[in-house]
Amino acid sequence: MTQSTIKSEFTVIGTRPIRHDGIDKVTGRARYGADIALPGMLHGAVLRSPHAHARIRSIDMAKARRHPGVKAVVTGADFPEVKGVMAQVGELIVNTHYLSLNVMARGKVLYDGHAVAAVAATSRHVALEALELIEVDYEVLTPVMTAEEAMKPDAPVLLEELRTKLMAHRTDPGSAEGPDRPTNVPGHIRFERGDLAAGFRAAAHIVEREFVTAAVHQGYIEPQNALAIYGADGHVTIHCSTQGSFNVRTLTSSVLGIPEGSIRVVPAEIGGGFGGKTTVYLEPVATILSKLSGRPVKMVMSRADVLRATGPTSGTKMKVRMGAARDGTITAAEVWLAYEAGAFPGSPFAPGAMCTMAPYNVANLRIDSFDVVVNRPKVAAYRAPGSPASAFACETVIDELATLCGIDPLDFRILNGVREGMPQPAGPPYKRIGFIETCTAMRESAHYQARLEGPNRGRGVAAGFWFNGGLQSSATVNIHGDGSVSVVTGSVDIGGSRTTQAMIAAEVLGADINDVRPVVTDTDSIGHTDVTGGSRVALATGMAVYEAAHDALAQLKARAAKLWEKPIAEVRFAAGTFSAAGNGVPPMTLKQLATRLARTGGPIVGRATLNAGAVGAVGNAFAVACVDVEIDPETAKVRILRCSIAQDVGRALHPGYVEGQMQGALAQGIGWALSEEYFYDRNGLLRNAGLLDYRMPTCLDLPMIETVIVEVPNPHHPLGVRGVGEVGIVPPMAAVANAIYQAIGVRMTELPMSPPHLLKAIGQRGGVTLDSHAAAAD
Amino acid sequence: MHAINYESPKTIDEAVKLLAAHGEKARPLSGGTDLLIQLRAGTRRPDFVVDIKHIADLCKISFSAQHGLSLGAAVPCLEIHENPHLRRHYPGLTEAAHLIGSLQIQSRATVGGNLCNGSPAADTTPALIALGAMARIAGPGGERTVPVEGFCLSPGRTVLKPGELLVEFQIPAPAKYSSDAYLRFIPRNEMDIAVVGVGVALTLDPANDHVVAARIALGAVGPTPIFATQAVQALVGKKLDDAAIANAGTLAIAAATPIDDMRGTAEYRRHVVGVLTRRALAIAATRAKASA
């Protein structure tokens, strides 16, 4: 269902062509990183720490080096020391010193799975055998596993040099806060407005709750991989699975001290990323192994490697206090957030603070958010990083306030909802946004209008906010002699963006979508293009393709003018046909004109490069989820009966892919809500490093997800596009929690709401007598 | 590089000779759905893999209402599930066989392998114990038979000695007014290992709804599958009403010795033992009444 405030004047945009890469993918011909093989290629493997926190006393590589078939070995000693620079790499802010330490440990290992050494050998089996011959002497230290533990004054310290810095905004380097002593809390950000005390005095109802969410993984199906070829001339080619080939180039360059210009990154087809493939793990290691061995080196992670050492996103501890007047106006909100960064600073604590309460206009507000290092893998971006956890907390409390005020939860959100001109939590006012329209669309949806009946059943709603990334993109649009068109960008295609780009070019040029070939190319063949992430590709790279196609169109008009000996201004272009007034000027289609290019000046290449603006400045997105659940009161298992999502997408270029993003985000959110969690034992070792026990929902766990596309055009974009990839994951956790409350009257404040957690909560409320207690009493 | 020898004997004698010759260095391969994962993970490193799926005697199902069921150790789960006699007389066992993995996995995985892997969470083991199945074992010194509830010793360890091979299960003929049921709890609807599994078998006296015989077995709530004898004793001779079922559930909980792990807490598992025992008894009772 699409609820659009704009009438479509397009022929290609808004339709649902099949994707250009579809046949290769469904027939298994698409080439992913792990499919690539080169003559003489070696296989690399990484030795990973078996401890959560330990000092490395020594590493003895002698036996591994002598093992038949081993061609190169590396440890942290083979990596250059990298000075701590906070580099803005696309939407990420990366401390290159810590990035280097994460790629290969030096001095200390800081989590179960931290890379300690690597080998390259003639086969993967030989490489794995060689790992067993490496002798590492560890001094095991006490691990610190949660934000709550790590923030205690007497907690063991992970990194001696860290001091707490108070930041005014997301990219602020910050200034020292508190005493000059080692801490596990490197970052604190605060947003404040109004008079909190006065706001709470004005409240008729005040709700105060604490929340805990488990760390969860992005769960992309394709493990990380990298193939590096270190040439005799010192130039490096890296094939890998990444969301940002230019990111890989910059980050590999800074970790290895190789000039960026000496590195070419060729992105392979990607089997999912969700933010987790915006950094580097294997690429620098494979490059050094290739340099040492003089051979191409391929490295592919196992699923256990992926879960132990890549991603995930932060576990959190959160506190919310919120008040509402009798009429439902939120009078004050005080939010305290602590995000686990993993072993090195850099959790999404700032965006978490910027997004929580972002859908609401609250006069008296204070948000504190903290970055906390713990002995877990360094977090990576994950779909709307930071926002889902903080939304879970606030959207649960908002649901409670709505119940206390006796107001429908969507009406409550509309009453307090943000509109154009109102301030965001971080300060700047919103431009044209579609939050109210999104809430209204959900309220009027078939799902919300349908009655839900039966015991142990309940319906919950929740809202969410996320930014649109702008940043840099480049595109070329080539007009070929047969009238076909190739669209070349540097944006790795994760969610169908190739076809979306082709649709934009086809629309501008009046071409058939099947005559347009979209190509994603390497870092030497296109201008700088930032990461596929931050919901930015359809938006920003789409903007570049739109401009490049117009550039090509202008050149085509000039050729027509030349052929017809007319001023360019007299050449008209409509419905795919070039024409001009006057006798003896037959109109020409793009295909007809294309055959004359050689004679009129040679090929046509339209080009565009741009910086679409800072993250958030270029657009914003809102989503509302609605979930119906049924709970088995004896086992506390939650069944999703029905779920839907409404989202302001600005304009749906390809509605099928937009729906796919909305559905995928909601599915991931439901996994986060019900079953996904990193499960560490008391020694800080990950006990569920596989997809058997790291439980993502399967297709049998979810009904068909209904979508309501809302189109409130983005004023910053020529086609009105908003980023659609991320915001859908923000509301589901609270929507499920709120549905559980409606079903059985239990407020869940801990994720995941797995059967053991939920049963315990039901028991604490006196809902059921735990049989296990009855038996114990016997 | 470590090489593995693959052997494919055609008879039980050949297989036993191979296993005896290589002792701990040999491992039988049935469906391979556990062994291959263990080889990959490096948790087992045999020098010899002895594929038993080419031994005809191990791949046979023979059933008669008089003598009961002889089930070859290497019969794939899907064949068990698709056998009309077994579905009719041992629905709990066929359901358990059908819960293991996808259809592709069920086409490979075997009940024998499920037992010999020694996992306390094996789905078919509680179903076998509930049916009173006996495991026939061939070895260098001849044959022996052990009840399935005595087969597992601890996670990954069984009574099989080096050189011994599980050959078949012998399951008694179904009594009149009897049936069985197997239920497991998993957090998702597929793809999970049992958090708790409960197998029950019941024989009723239809005249007065009394329990003539019963067996209850628990999975994933102790180091081995558990035969809940006290819960059974409390049922036999009693009328199968709500109170008796609830009491059996409570006694089953008392028999469980679960741990906290990534699949569930001990507290939760104990609670679910009670829930599933009650539910499985109710299902088996309904089936038993309908069986005549």
Coordinates of N, CA and C in Angstrom, one line a residue, chain A residues 589-681:
Chain A
T589 N 14.7 9.3 -31.7 CA 14.8 8.7 -30.4 C 16.2 8.7 -29.9
L590 N 16.4 8.4 -28.6 CA 17.8 8.2 -28.1 C 18.6 7.2 -28.9
K591 N 18.0 6.1 -29.3 CA 18.7 5.1 -30.1 C 19.1 5.6 -31.4
Q592 N 18.2 6.4 -32.0 CA 18.6 6.9 -33.4 C 19.7 8.0 -33.2
L593 N 19.6 8.8 -32.2 CA 20.7 9.8 -32.0 C 22.0 9.2 -31.7
A594 N 21.9 8.1 -30.9 CA 23.2 7.5 -30.5 C 24.0 7.0 -31.7
T595 N 23.4 6.6 -32.7 CA 24.1 6.0 -33.9 C 24.9 7.2 -34.6
R596 N 24.6 8.4 -34.3 CA 25.3 9.5 -34.9 C 26.4 10.1 -34.0
L597 N 26.7 9.5 -32.9 CA 27.7 10.1 -32.0 C 29.1 10.2 -32.6
A598 N 29.5 9.2 -33.2 CA 30.9 9.2 -33.7 C 31.1 10.3 -34.7
R599 N 30.1 10.6 -35.5 CA 30.2 11.6 -36.5 C 30.0 13.0 -36.0
T600 N 29.4 13.1 -34.8 CA 29.1 14.5 -34.2 C 30.1 14.9 -33.1
G601 N 31.1 14.1 -32.9 CA 32.1 14.5 -31.8 C 32.5 13.4 -30.9
G602 N 32.1 12.2 -31.1 CA 32.6 11.1 -30.3 C 31.6 10.7 -29.2
P603 N 32.0 9.8 -28.3 CA 31.2 9.3 -27.3 C 30.7 10.3 -26.4
I604 N 29.6 10.0 -25.7 CA 29.1 10.9 -24.6 C 29.2 10.2 -23.3
V605 N 29.8 10.9 -22.4 CA 29.8 10.5 -21.0 C 29.3 11.6 -20.1
G606 N 28.2 11.3 -19.5 CA 27.6 12.3 -18.5 C 28.3 12.0 -17.2
R607 N 28.6 13.1 -16.5 CA 29.3 12.8 -15.2 C 28.7 13.8 -14.1
A608 N 28.8 13.3 -12.9 CA 28.5 14.1 -11.8 C 29.2 13.7 -10.5
T609 N 29.7 14.6 -9.7 CA 30.2 14.3 -8.4 C 29.6 15.3 -7.5
L610 N 29.4 14.8 -6.2 CA 28.7 15.7 -5.3 C 29.0 15.3 -3.8
N611 N 28.8 16.3 -3.0 CA 28.7 16.0 -1.6 C 27.3 16.4 -1.2
A612 N 26.4 15.4 -0.9 CA 25.0 15.7 -0.7 C 24.7 16.3 0.7
G613 N 25.8 16.5 1.5 CA 25.6 17.1 2.7 C 25.8 16.2 3.9
A614 N 25.9 16.8 5.1 CA 26.2 16.1 6.3 C 25.1 15.1 6.6
V615 N 25.4 14.1 7.4 CA 24.4 13.1 7.9 C 23.3 13.8 8.6
G616 N 22.1 13.6 8.2 CA 21.0 14.2 8.9 C 20.5 15.6 8.3
A617 N 21.5 16.3 7.8 CA 21.2 17.6 7.2 C 20.4 17.4 5.9
V618 N 20.6 16.3 5.2 CA 20.0 16.0 3.9 C 18.7 15.4 3.9
G619 N 18.2 15.0 5.1 CA 16.9 14.4 5.2 C 16.8 13.6 6.5
N620 N 15.6 13.2 6.8 CA 15.3 12.4 8.0 C 14.1 11.5 7.7
A621 N 14.1 10.4 8.5 CA 13.1 9.4 8.2 C 12.5 8.9 9.5
F622 N 11.2 8.6 9.4 CA 10.5 8.1 10.6 C 9.7 6.8 10.2
A623 N 9.6 5.9 11.1 CA 8.8 4.7 10.9 C 8.0 4.4 12.1
V624 N 6.9 3.7 11.9 CA 6.0 3.2 13.0 C 5.7 1.7 12.7
A625 N 5.9 0.9 13.8 CA 5.6 -0.5 13.6 C 4.4 -0.9 14.5
C626 N 3.7 -1.9 14.0 CA 2.6 -2.4 14.8 C 2.7 -3.9 14.8
V627 N 2.6 -4.5 15.9 CA 2.9 -6.0 16.1 C 1.8 -6.6 16.9
D628 N 1.2 -7.7 16.5 CA 0.3 -8.5 17.3 C 1.0 -9.7 17.7
V629 N 0.9 -10.0 19.0 CA 1.5 -11.2 19.5 C 0.5 -12.1 20.2
E630 N 0.9 -13.4 20.3 CA 0.2 -14.3 21.2 C 1.2 -15.1 22.0
I631 N 0.9 -15.2 23.3 CA 1.9 -15.8 24.2 C 1.4 -17.1 24.8
D632 N 2.2 -18.1 24.7 CA 1.9 -19.3 25.4 C 2.2 -19.1 26.9
P633 N 1.1 -19.0 27.7 CA 1.3 -18.6 29.1 C 2.1 -19.6 29.9
E634 N 2.2 -20.9 29.4 CA 3.0 -21.9 30.1 C 4.5 -21.9 29.8
T635 N 4.8 -21.6 28.5 CA 6.2 -21.6 28.2 C 6.8 -20.2 27.9
A636 N 5.9 -19.2 27.9 CA 6.3 -17.8 27.6 C 6.9 -17.7 26.2
K637 N 6.5 -18.5 25.3 CA 7.0 -18.3 23.9 C 6.1 -17.3 23.2
V638 N 6.7 -16.4 22.6 CA 5.9 -15.3 21.9 C 5.8 -15.7 20.4
R639 N 4.5 -15.7 19.9 CA 4.3 -15.9 18.5 C 3.9 -14.6 17.9
I640 N 4.5 -14.2 16.8 CA 4.1 -13.0 16.1 C 2.9 -13.4 15.2
L641 N 1.7 -12.8 15.5 CA 0.6 -13.1 14.7 C 0.5 -12.3 13.4
R642 N 0.8 -11.0 13.6 CA 0.7 -10.1 12.4 C 1.6 -8.9 12.7
C643 N 2.3 -8.4 11.7 CA 3.1 -7.2 11.9 C 3.1 -6.3 10.7
S644 N 3.2 -5.0 10.9 CA 3.2 -4.1 9.8 C 4.1 -2.9 10.1
I645 N 4.5 -2.3 9.1 CA 5.4 -1.1 9.3 C 5.0 0.0 8.3
A646 N 4.9 1.2 8.8 CA 4.6 2.4 8.0 C 5.9 3.2 8.1
Q647 N 6.2 3.8 6.9 CA 7.5 4.5 6.9 C 7.4 5.7 5.9
D648 N 8.0 6.8 6.3 CA 8.0 7.9 5.3 C 9.3 7.7 4.5
V649 N 9.1 7.4 3.2 CA 10.2 7.2 2.3 C 10.5 8.3 1.4
G650 N 9.8 9.4 1.5 CA 10.0 10.5 0.6 C 9.4 10.2 -0.8
R651 N 10.1 9.4 -1.5 CA 9.5 8.9 -2.8 C 10.1 7.5 -3.0
A652 N 9.2 6.5 -3.2 CA 9.6 5.2 -3.5 C 10.1 5.1 -4.9
L653 N 11.4 5.0 -5.2 CA 11.9 4.9 -6.6 C 11.5 3.5 -7.1
H654 N 11.8 2.4 -6.4 CA 11.3 1.1 -6.7 C 10.6 0.6 -5.5
P655 N 9.3 0.6 -5.5 CA 8.5 0.3 -4.3 C 8.8 -1.1 -3.8
G656 N 9.1 -2.1 -4.7 CA 9.5 -3.4 -4.2 C 10.7 -3.4 -3.3
Y657 N 11.7 -2.7 -3.7 CA 12.9 -2.7 -2.9 C 12.7 -1.9 -1.6
V658 N 11.9 -0.8 -1.7 CA 11.6 -0.1 -0.5 C 10.9 -1.0 0.5
E659 N 9.9 -1.7 0.0 CA 9.2 -2.7 0.9 C 10.2 -3.7 1.5
G660 N 11.1 -4.2 0.6 CA 12.1 -5.1 1.1 C 12.9 -4.6 2.2
Q661 N 13.3 -3.3 2.1 CA 14.1 -2.7 3.2 C 13.2 -2.6 4.5
M662 N 12.0 -2.2 4.3 CA 11.1 -2.1 5.5 C 10.9 -3.4 6.2
Q663 N 10.6 -4.4 5.3 CA 10.4 -5.8 5.9 C 11.6 -6.4 6.5
G664 N 12.7 -6.2 5.8 CA 14.0 -6.7 6.4 C 14.3 -6.1 7.7
A665 N 14.1 -4.8 7.8 CA 14.4 -4.1 9.0 C 13.5 -4.6 10.2
L666 N 12.3 -4.7 9.9 CA 11.3 -5.2 10.9 C 11.7 -6.6 11.3
A667 N 12.0 -7.5 10.4 CA 12.4 -8.8 10.7 C 13.6 -8.8 11.6
Q668 N 14.6 -8.0 11.3 CA 15.8 -8.0 12.2 C 15.4 -7.5 13.6
G669 N 14.5 -6.5 13.6 CA 14.1 -5.9 14.9 C 13.4 -6.9 15.7
I670 N 12.6 -7.8 15.1 CA 11.9 -8.8 15.8 C 12.9 -9.9 16.4
G671 N 13.9 -10.2 15.6 CA 15.0 -11.1 16.1 C 15.6 -10.4 17.4
W672 N 15.9 -9.2 17.3 CA 16.5 -8.4 18.4 C 15.6 -8.4 19.6
A673 N 14.3 -8.3 19.3 CA 13.3 -8.3 20.4 C 13.2 -9.6 21.1
L674 N 13.2 -10.7 20.4 CA 12.8 -12.0 20.9 C 13.9 -13.0 21.2
S675 N 14.9 -13.0 20.3 CA 15.8 -14.2 20.4 C 17.2 -14.0 20.3
E676 N 17.7 -12.8 19.7 CA 19.1 -12.7 19.5 C 19.8 -12.1 20.7
E677 N 21.0 -12.7 21.0 CA 21.8 -12.1 22.0 C 23.2 -12.8 22.0
Y678 N 24.2 -12.0 22.3 CA 25.5 -12.5 22.6 C 25.5 -13.2 24.0
F679 N 25.9 -14.4 24.0 CA 25.8 -15.1 25.3 C 27.3 -15.5 25.7
Y680 N 27.8 -14.7 26.7 CA 29.1 -14.9 27.2 C 29.1 -15.7 28.5
D681 N 30.0 -16.6 28.7 CA 30.1 -17.2 30.0 C 30.8 -16.3 31.0

